[in-house]
Amino acid sequence: MTQFFLGLGSFIAVIYLIAIWFQHQKIHHILKALPILCWSLVVGITLPDGEPLGYYLLAGLLFSALGDLFLLNHDKHFLKGLVSFFIAHVVYVVGFTSISTSETSFLCLGILLLIALLYMGFLRRIIMEEYSSVSFFLSVCAYILMITAMVYTAWLTSQYWLIVGSLLFYISDFTLSWNKFVRPFKKADVVIMVTYYGAQVSLVVGYLCF
């Protein structure tokens, strides 16, 4: 059953990506969260015999699916989507921390924090000019720091698929924020969703291989 739902989620993800490439909005609204829900079933099926990481991963996937639904309407529900994914990353961080095998790497942490701080500084002027909201800017900063923590704790697990998944998530969210706040570009939604689905399925595969 795990292979079935893993494959089903991947198949739906491919159909969804084809739909957004050709800008079929109806299919976009129907299918967006379904791959995540299928991969949630994969994790849920293995929980009785799986590692404790599975419970955290399942919670993160479900909050991600909720975030997907909110972000169907970026303009109206962006903050709600941001909060949903923030919680998902908090859960992922706790899960990765529970299985960390590597010692603290100050070099890795320093590089990730430098990237995060530089990007927050870059976004500050843009967000403040467009939204004139300190609270909105701080919300975006909190999210950037949290996903940075997610990447770092994934690195400490020394698990290849978890690290790949976290980095793909980082790329996906970087692309989303660049497209929204800095400069929209053609087919950005395809890049965002390819890396996003790749991130989530990599985390699930990493859990199954653990």
PDB file of C-alpha atoms in Angstrom:
ATOM      1  CA  MET A   1       0.000   0.000   0.000  1.00  0.00           C
ATOM      2  CA  THR A   2       2.856   2.403   0.711  1.00  0.00           C
ATOM      3  CA  GLN A   3       4.191   1.987  -2.823  1.00  0.00           C
ATOM      4  CA  PHE A   4       0.693   2.460  -4.250  1.00  0.00           C
ATOM      5  CA  PHE A   5       0.045   5.763  -2.478  1.00  0.00           C
ATOM      6  CA  LEU A   6       3.616   6.932  -3.094  1.00  0.00           C
ATOM      7  CA  GLY A   7       3.137   6.282  -6.805  1.00  0.00           C
ATOM      8  CA  LEU A   8      -0.382   7.711  -6.848  1.00  0.00           C
ATOM      9  CA  GLY A   9       0.778  10.935  -5.223  1.00  0.00           C
ATOM     10  CA  SER A  10       3.644  11.216  -7.711  1.00  0.00           C
ATOM     11  CA  PHE A  11       1.299  10.565 -10.652  1.00  0.00           C
ATOM     12  CA  ILE A  12      -1.144  13.244  -9.484  1.00  0.00           C
ATOM     13  CA  ALA A  13       1.778  15.634  -8.974  1.00  0.00           C
ATOM     14  CA  VAL A  14       2.847  15.138 -12.603  1.00  0.00           C
ATOM     15  CA  ILE A  15      -0.724  15.728 -13.837  1.00  0.00           C
ATOM     16  CA  TYR A  16      -0.919  18.851 -11.697  1.00  0.00           C
ATOM     17  CA  LEU A  17       2.385  20.188 -13.054  1.00  0.00           C
ATOM     18  CA  ILE A  18       1.200  19.635 -16.624  1.00  0.00           C
ATOM     19  CA  ALA A  19      -2.034  21.465 -15.750  1.00  0.00           C
ATOM     20  CA  ILE A  20      -0.292  24.537 -14.360  1.00  0.00           C
ATOM     21  CA  TRP A  21       2.131  24.578 -17.292  1.00  0.00           C
ATOM     22  CA  PHE A  22      -0.890  24.948 -19.576  1.00  0.00           C
ATOM     23  CA  GLN A  23      -2.683  27.169 -17.018  1.00  0.00           C
ATOM     24  CA  HIS A  24      -5.733  24.993 -16.376  1.00  0.00           C
ATOM     25  CA  GLN A  25      -6.986  26.771 -13.253  1.00  0.00           C
ATOM     26  CA  LYS A  26      -9.796  24.331 -12.465  1.00  0.00           C
ATOM     27  CA  ILE A  27      -7.432  21.351 -12.321  1.00  0.00           C
ATOM     28  CA  HIS A  28      -4.983  23.501 -10.354  1.00  0.00           C
ATOM     29  CA  HIS A  29      -7.566  24.093  -7.625  1.00  0.00           C
ATOM     30  CA  ILE A  30      -8.714  20.469  -7.506  1.00  0.00           C
ATOM     31  CA  LEU A  31      -5.355  18.678  -7.501  1.00  0.00           C
ATOM     32  CA  LYS A  32      -2.869  20.939  -5.693  1.00  0.00           C
ATOM     33  CA  ALA A  33      -3.061  19.378  -2.212  1.00  0.00           C
ATOM     34  CA  LEU A  34      -3.817  15.792  -3.322  1.00  0.00           C
ATOM     35  CA  PRO A  35      -0.176  14.604  -3.771  1.00  0.00           C
ATOM     36  CA  ILE A  36       0.643  15.749  -0.232  1.00  0.00           C
ATOM     37  CA  LEU A  37      -2.409  13.925   1.129  1.00  0.00           C
ATOM     38  CA  CYS A  38      -1.385  10.729  -0.709  1.00  0.00           C
ATOM     39  CA  TRP A  39       2.125  10.940   0.734  1.00  0.00           C
ATOM     40  CA  SER A  40       0.572  11.586   4.139  1.00  0.00           C
ATOM     41  CA  LEU A  41      -1.206   8.230   3.778  1.00  0.00           C
ATOM     42  CA  VAL A  42       2.146   6.585   3.004  1.00  0.00           C
ATOM     43  CA  VAL A  43       3.527   7.852   6.310  1.00  0.00           C
ATOM     44  CA  GLY A  44       0.311   7.135   8.211  1.00  0.00           C
ATOM     45  CA  ILE A  45       0.276   3.496   7.106  1.00  0.00           C
ATOM     46  CA  THR A  46       3.777   2.934   8.491  1.00  0.00           C
ATOM     47  CA  LEU A  47       3.274   4.673  11.849  1.00  0.00           C
ATOM     48  CA  PRO A  48       2.592   1.592  14.024  1.00  0.00           C
ATOM     49  CA  ASP A  49       5.957   0.051  13.071  1.00  0.00           C
ATOM     50  CA  GLY A  50       7.869   3.159  11.999  1.00  0.00           C
ATOM     51  CA  GLU A  51      10.247   5.555  13.684  1.00  0.00           C
ATOM     52  CA  PRO A  52       8.952   8.453  15.843  1.00  0.00           C
ATOM     53  CA  LEU A  53       9.984  10.723  12.957  1.00  0.00           C
ATOM     54  CA  GLY A  54       6.874   9.483  11.155  1.00  0.00           C
ATOM     55  CA  TYR A  55       4.505  11.267  13.529  1.00  0.00           C
ATOM     56  CA  TYR A  56       6.298  14.568  13.026  1.00  0.00           C
ATOM     57  CA  LEU A  57       6.476  14.049   9.280  1.00  0.00           C
ATOM     58  CA  LEU A  58       2.772  13.264   9.079  1.00  0.00           C
ATOM     59  CA  ALA A  59       1.883  16.414  11.013  1.00  0.00           C
ATOM     60  CA  GLY A  60       4.165  18.482   8.779  1.00  0.00           C
ATOM     61  CA  LEU A  61       2.603  17.068   5.633  1.00  0.00           C
ATOM     62  CA  LEU A  62      -0.923  17.801   6.850  1.00  0.00           C
ATOM     63  CA  PHE A  63      -0.056  21.386   7.762  1.00  0.00           C
ATOM     64  CA  SER A  64       1.588  21.692   4.340  1.00  0.00           C
ATOM     65  CA  ALA A  65      -1.608  20.498   2.656  1.00  0.00           C
ATOM     66  CA  LEU A  66      -3.518  23.122   4.638  1.00  0.00           C
ATOM     67  CA  GLY A  67      -1.017  25.746   3.496  1.00  0.00           C
ATOM     68  CA  ASP A  68      -1.520  24.616  -0.107  1.00  0.00           C
ATOM     69  CA  LEU A  69      -5.238  25.233   0.208  1.00  0.00           C
ATOM     70  CA  PHE A  70      -4.721  28.711   1.665  1.00  0.00           C
ATOM     71  CA  LEU A  71      -2.252  29.637  -1.066  1.00  0.00           C
ATOM     72  CA  LEU A  72      -4.771  28.845  -3.773  1.00  0.00           C
ATOM     73  CA  ASN A  73      -5.647  32.492  -3.170  1.00  0.00           C
ATOM     74  CA  HIS A  74      -2.315  34.243  -2.579  1.00  0.00           C
ATOM     75  CA  ASP A  75      -3.726  37.721  -2.204  1.00  0.00           C
ATOM     76  CA  LYS A  76      -6.396  36.864   0.350  1.00  0.00           C
ATOM     77  CA  HIS A  77      -4.827  34.061   2.386  1.00  0.00           C
ATOM     78  CA  PHE A  78      -1.049  34.487   2.026  1.00  0.00           C
ATOM     79  CA  LEU A  79      -0.437  35.006   5.748  1.00  0.00           C
ATOM     80  CA  LYS A  80      -2.591  31.999   6.654  1.00  0.00           C
ATOM     81  CA  GLY A  81      -0.574  29.894   4.236  1.00  0.00           C
ATOM     82  CA  LEU A  82       2.643  31.289   5.692  1.00  0.00           C
ATOM     83  CA  VAL A  83       1.540  30.340   9.214  1.00  0.00           C
ATOM     84  CA  SER A  84       0.556  26.826   8.091  1.00  0.00           C
ATOM     85  CA  PHE A  85       3.941  26.198   6.490  1.00  0.00           C
ATOM     86  CA  PHE A  86       5.700  27.812   9.451  1.00  0.00           C
ATOM     87  CA  ILE A  87       4.061  25.244  11.736  1.00  0.00           C
ATOM     88  CA  ALA A  88       4.976  22.473   9.282  1.00  0.00           C
ATOM     89  CA  HIS A  89       8.624  23.494   9.455  1.00  0.00           C
ATOM     90  CA  VAL A  90       8.520  23.689  13.253  1.00  0.00           C
ATOM     91  CA  VAL A  91       7.289  20.095  13.288  1.00  0.00           C
ATOM     92  CA  TYR A  92       9.937  19.024  10.777  1.00  0.00           C
ATOM     93  CA  VAL A  93      12.648  20.664  12.891  1.00  0.00           C
ATOM     94  CA  VAL A  94      11.495  18.771  15.986  1.00  0.00           C
ATOM     95  CA  GLY A  95      11.368  15.531  13.994  1.00  0.00           C
ATOM     96  CA  PHE A  96      14.836  15.968  12.509  1.00  0.00           C
ATOM     97  CA  THR A  97      16.267  16.930  15.880  1.00  0.00           C
ATOM     98  CA  SER A  98      14.926  13.680  17.337  1.00  0.00           C
ATOM     99  CA  ILE A  99      17.105  11.650  14.933  1.00  0.00           C
ATOM    100  CA  SER A 100      20.166  13.898  14.604  1.00  0.00           C
ATOM    101  CA  THR A 101      23.365  11.880  14.297  1.00  0.00           C
ATOM    102  CA  SER A 102      25.958  14.553  13.462  1.00  0.00           C
ATOM    103  CA  GLU A 103      27.639  16.966  15.825  1.00  0.00           C
ATOM    104  CA  THR A 104      26.773  20.656  15.612  1.00  0.00           C
ATOM    105  CA  SER A 105      28.323  22.246  12.519  1.00  0.00           C
ATOM    106  CA  PHE A 106      28.944  25.929  13.165  1.00  0.00           C
ATOM    107  CA  LEU A 107      30.220  26.365   9.602  1.00  0.00           C
ATOM    108  CA  CYS A 108      26.983  25.064   8.098  1.00  0.00           C
ATOM    109  CA  LEU A 109      24.896  27.073  10.558  1.00  0.00           C
ATOM    110  CA  GLY A 110      26.903  30.223   9.874  1.00  0.00           C
ATOM    111  CA  ILE A 111      26.530  29.905   6.095  1.00  0.00           C
ATOM    112  CA  LEU A 112      22.772  29.309   6.313  1.00  0.00           C
ATOM    113  CA  LEU A 113      22.257  32.216   8.725  1.00  0.00           C
ATOM    114  CA  LEU A 114      24.333  34.523   6.532  1.00  0.00           C
ATOM    115  CA  ILE A 115      22.209  33.636   3.496  1.00  0.00           C
ATOM    116  CA  ALA A 116      19.015  34.157   5.510  1.00  0.00           C
ATOM    117  CA  LEU A 117      20.111  37.513   6.949  1.00  0.00           C
ATOM    118  CA  LEU A 118      21.282  38.833   3.585  1.00  0.00           C
ATOM    119  CA  TYR A 119      18.001  37.838   1.963  1.00  0.00           C
ATOM    120  CA  MET A 120      15.929  39.389   4.757  1.00  0.00           C
ATOM    121  CA  GLY A 121      17.920  42.602   4.381  1.00  0.00           C
ATOM    122  CA  PHE A 122      17.312  42.514   0.644  1.00  0.00           C
ATOM    123  CA  LEU A 123      13.557  41.983   1.086  1.00  0.00           C
ATOM    124  CA  ARG A 124      13.138  44.635   3.773  1.00  0.00           C
ATOM    125  CA  ARG A 125      12.991  47.654   1.505  1.00  0.00           C
ATOM    126  CA  ILE A 126      10.817  45.907  -1.076  1.00  0.00           C
ATOM    127  CA  ILE A 127       8.247  44.634   1.431  1.00  0.00           C
ATOM    128  CA  MET A 128       8.094  47.882   3.382  1.00  0.00           C
ATOM    129  CA  GLU A 129       7.573  49.917   0.225  1.00  0.00           C
ATOM    130  CA  GLU A 130       4.826  47.635  -1.063  1.00  0.00           C
ATOM    131  CA  TYR A 131       3.034  46.677   2.152  1.00  0.00           C
ATOM    132  CA  SER A 132       4.139  49.358   4.661  1.00  0.00           C
ATOM    133  CA  SER A 133       3.732  46.752   7.389  1.00  0.00           C
ATOM    134  CA  VAL A 134       6.407  45.953   9.955  1.00  0.00           C
ATOM    135  CA  SER A 135       4.394  42.984  11.233  1.00  0.00           C
ATOM    136  CA  PHE A 136       4.154  41.489   7.736  1.00  0.00           C
ATOM    137  CA  PHE A 137       7.902  41.890   7.210  1.00  0.00           C
ATOM    138  CA  LEU A 138       8.635  40.292  10.599  1.00  0.00           C
ATOM    139  CA  SER A 139       6.321  37.394   9.701  1.00  0.00           C
ATOM    140  CA  VAL A 140       8.293  36.799   6.507  1.00  0.00           C
ATOM    141  CA  CYS A 141      11.580  37.014   8.467  1.00  0.00           C
ATOM    142  CA  ALA A 142      10.328  34.496  11.026  1.00  0.00           C
ATOM    143  CA  TYR A 143       9.444  32.115   8.214  1.00  0.00           C
ATOM    144  CA  ILE A 144      12.841  32.500   6.559  1.00  0.00           C
ATOM    145  CA  LEU A 145      14.601  31.741   9.850  1.00  0.00           C
ATOM    146  CA  MET A 146      12.383  28.722  10.480  1.00  0.00           C
ATOM    147  CA  ILE A 147      12.990  27.135   7.080  1.00  0.00           C
ATOM    148  CA  THR A 148      16.694  27.843   7.589  1.00  0.00           C
ATOM    149  CA  ALA A 149      16.462  25.908  10.866  1.00  0.00           C
ATOM    150  CA  MET A 150      14.707  23.100   8.999  1.00  0.00           C
ATOM    151  CA  VAL A 151      17.555  22.839   6.485  1.00  0.00           C
ATOM    152  CA  TYR A 152      20.154  22.887   9.261  1.00  0.00           C
ATOM    153  CA  THR A 153      18.484  20.187  11.367  1.00  0.00           C
ATOM    154  CA  ALA A 154      18.016  18.044   8.249  1.00  0.00           C
ATOM    155  CA  TRP A 155      21.762  18.375   7.638  1.00  0.00           C
ATOM    156  CA  LEU A 156      22.452  17.105  11.149  1.00  0.00           C
ATOM    157  CA  THR A 157      20.544  13.885  10.451  1.00  0.00           C
ATOM    158  CA  SER A 158      23.154  12.863   7.842  1.00  0.00           C
ATOM    159  CA  GLN A 159      20.263  11.301   5.891  1.00  0.00           C
ATOM    160  CA  TYR A 160      20.666  11.985   2.156  1.00  0.00           C
ATOM    161  CA  TRP A 161      16.979  12.174   1.226  1.00  0.00           C
ATOM    162  CA  LEU A 162      16.095  14.393   4.184  1.00  0.00           C
ATOM    163  CA  ILE A 163      18.868  16.815   3.274  1.00  0.00           C
ATOM    164  CA  VAL A 164      17.800  16.847  -0.392  1.00  0.00           C
ATOM    165  CA  GLY A 165      14.182  17.408   0.636  1.00  0.00           C
ATOM    166  CA  SER A 166      15.055  20.320   2.906  1.00  0.00           C
ATOM    167  CA  LEU A 167      17.195  21.994   0.228  1.00  0.00           C
ATOM    168  CA  LEU A 168      14.460  21.615  -2.391  1.00  0.00           C
ATOM    169  CA  PHE A 169      12.014  23.194   0.080  1.00  0.00           C
ATOM    170  CA  TYR A 170      14.457  26.068   0.520  1.00  0.00           C
ATOM    171  CA  ILE A 171      14.691  26.579  -3.238  1.00  0.00           C
ATOM    172  CA  SER A 172      10.917  26.378  -3.615  1.00  0.00           C
ATOM    173  CA  ASP A 173      10.254  29.017  -0.973  1.00  0.00           C
ATOM    174  CA  PHE A 174      13.054  31.246  -2.247  1.00  0.00           C
ATOM    175  CA  THR A 175      11.510  31.100  -5.724  1.00  0.00           C
ATOM    176  CA  LEU A 176       8.044  31.824  -4.335  1.00  0.00           C
ATOM    177  CA  SER A 177       9.214  34.868  -2.374  1.00  0.00           C
ATOM    178  CA  TRP A 178      11.280  36.181  -5.302  1.00  0.00           C
ATOM    179  CA  ASN A 179       8.308  35.819  -7.630  1.00  0.00           C
ATOM    180  CA  LYS A 180       5.938  37.488  -5.161  1.00  0.00           C
ATOM    181  CA  PHE A 181       8.075  40.271  -3.722  1.00  0.00           C
ATOM    182  CA  VAL A 182      10.918  40.968  -6.144  1.00  0.00           C
ATOM    183  CA  ARG A 183      10.226  40.171  -9.790  1.00  0.00           C
ATOM    184  CA  PRO A 184       7.546  37.828 -11.161  1.00  0.00           C
ATOM    185  CA  PHE A 185       8.825  35.593 -13.941  1.00  0.00           C
ATOM    186  CA  LYS A 186       7.273  33.268 -16.464  1.00  0.00           C
ATOM    187  CA  LYS A 187       6.436  29.751 -15.281  1.00  0.00           C
ATOM    188  CA  ALA A 188       7.504  30.572 -11.712  1.00  0.00           C
ATOM    189  CA  ASP A 189       4.610  28.464 -10.433  1.00  0.00           C
ATOM    190  CA  VAL A 190       6.024  25.437 -12.250  1.00  0.00           C
ATOM    191  CA  VAL A 191       9.477  25.891 -10.683  1.00  0.00           C
ATOM    192  CA  ILE A 192       7.911  26.434  -7.257  1.00  0.00           C
ATOM    193  CA  MET A 193       5.755  23.318  -7.426  1.00  0.00           C
ATOM    194  CA  VAL A 194       8.372  21.019  -8.995  1.00  0.00           C
ATOM    195  CA  THR A 195      10.786  21.801  -6.161  1.00  0.00           C
ATOM    196  CA  TYR A 196       8.008  21.743  -3.553  1.00  0.00           C
ATOM    197  CA  TYR A 197       6.665  18.335  -4.549  1.00  0.00           C
ATOM    198  CA  GLY A 198      10.238  17.094  -4.920  1.00  0.00           C
ATOM    199  CA  ALA A 199      10.942  18.294  -1.384  1.00  0.00           C
ATOM    200  CA  GLN A 200       7.958  16.590   0.201  1.00  0.00           C
ATOM    201  CA  VAL A 201       8.355  13.266  -1.590  1.00  0.00           C
ATOM    202  CA  SER A 202      12.091  13.283  -0.751  1.00  0.00           C
ATOM    203  CA  LEU A 203      11.254  13.684   2.943  1.00  0.00           C
ATOM    204  CA  VAL A 204       8.808  10.777   2.717  1.00  0.00           C
ATOM    205  CA  VAL A 205      11.342   8.570   0.899  1.00  0.00           C
ATOM    206  CA  GLY A 206      13.952   9.546   3.475  1.00  0.00           C
ATOM    207  CA  TYR A 207      11.620   8.459   6.255  1.00  0.00           C
ATOM    208  CA  LEU A 208      10.880   5.135   4.528  1.00  0.00           C
ATOM    209  CA  CYS A 209      14.617   4.492   4.100  1.00  0.00           C
ATOM    210  CA  PHE A 210      15.454   5.414   7.684  1.00  0.00           C
TER     211      PHE A 210
END
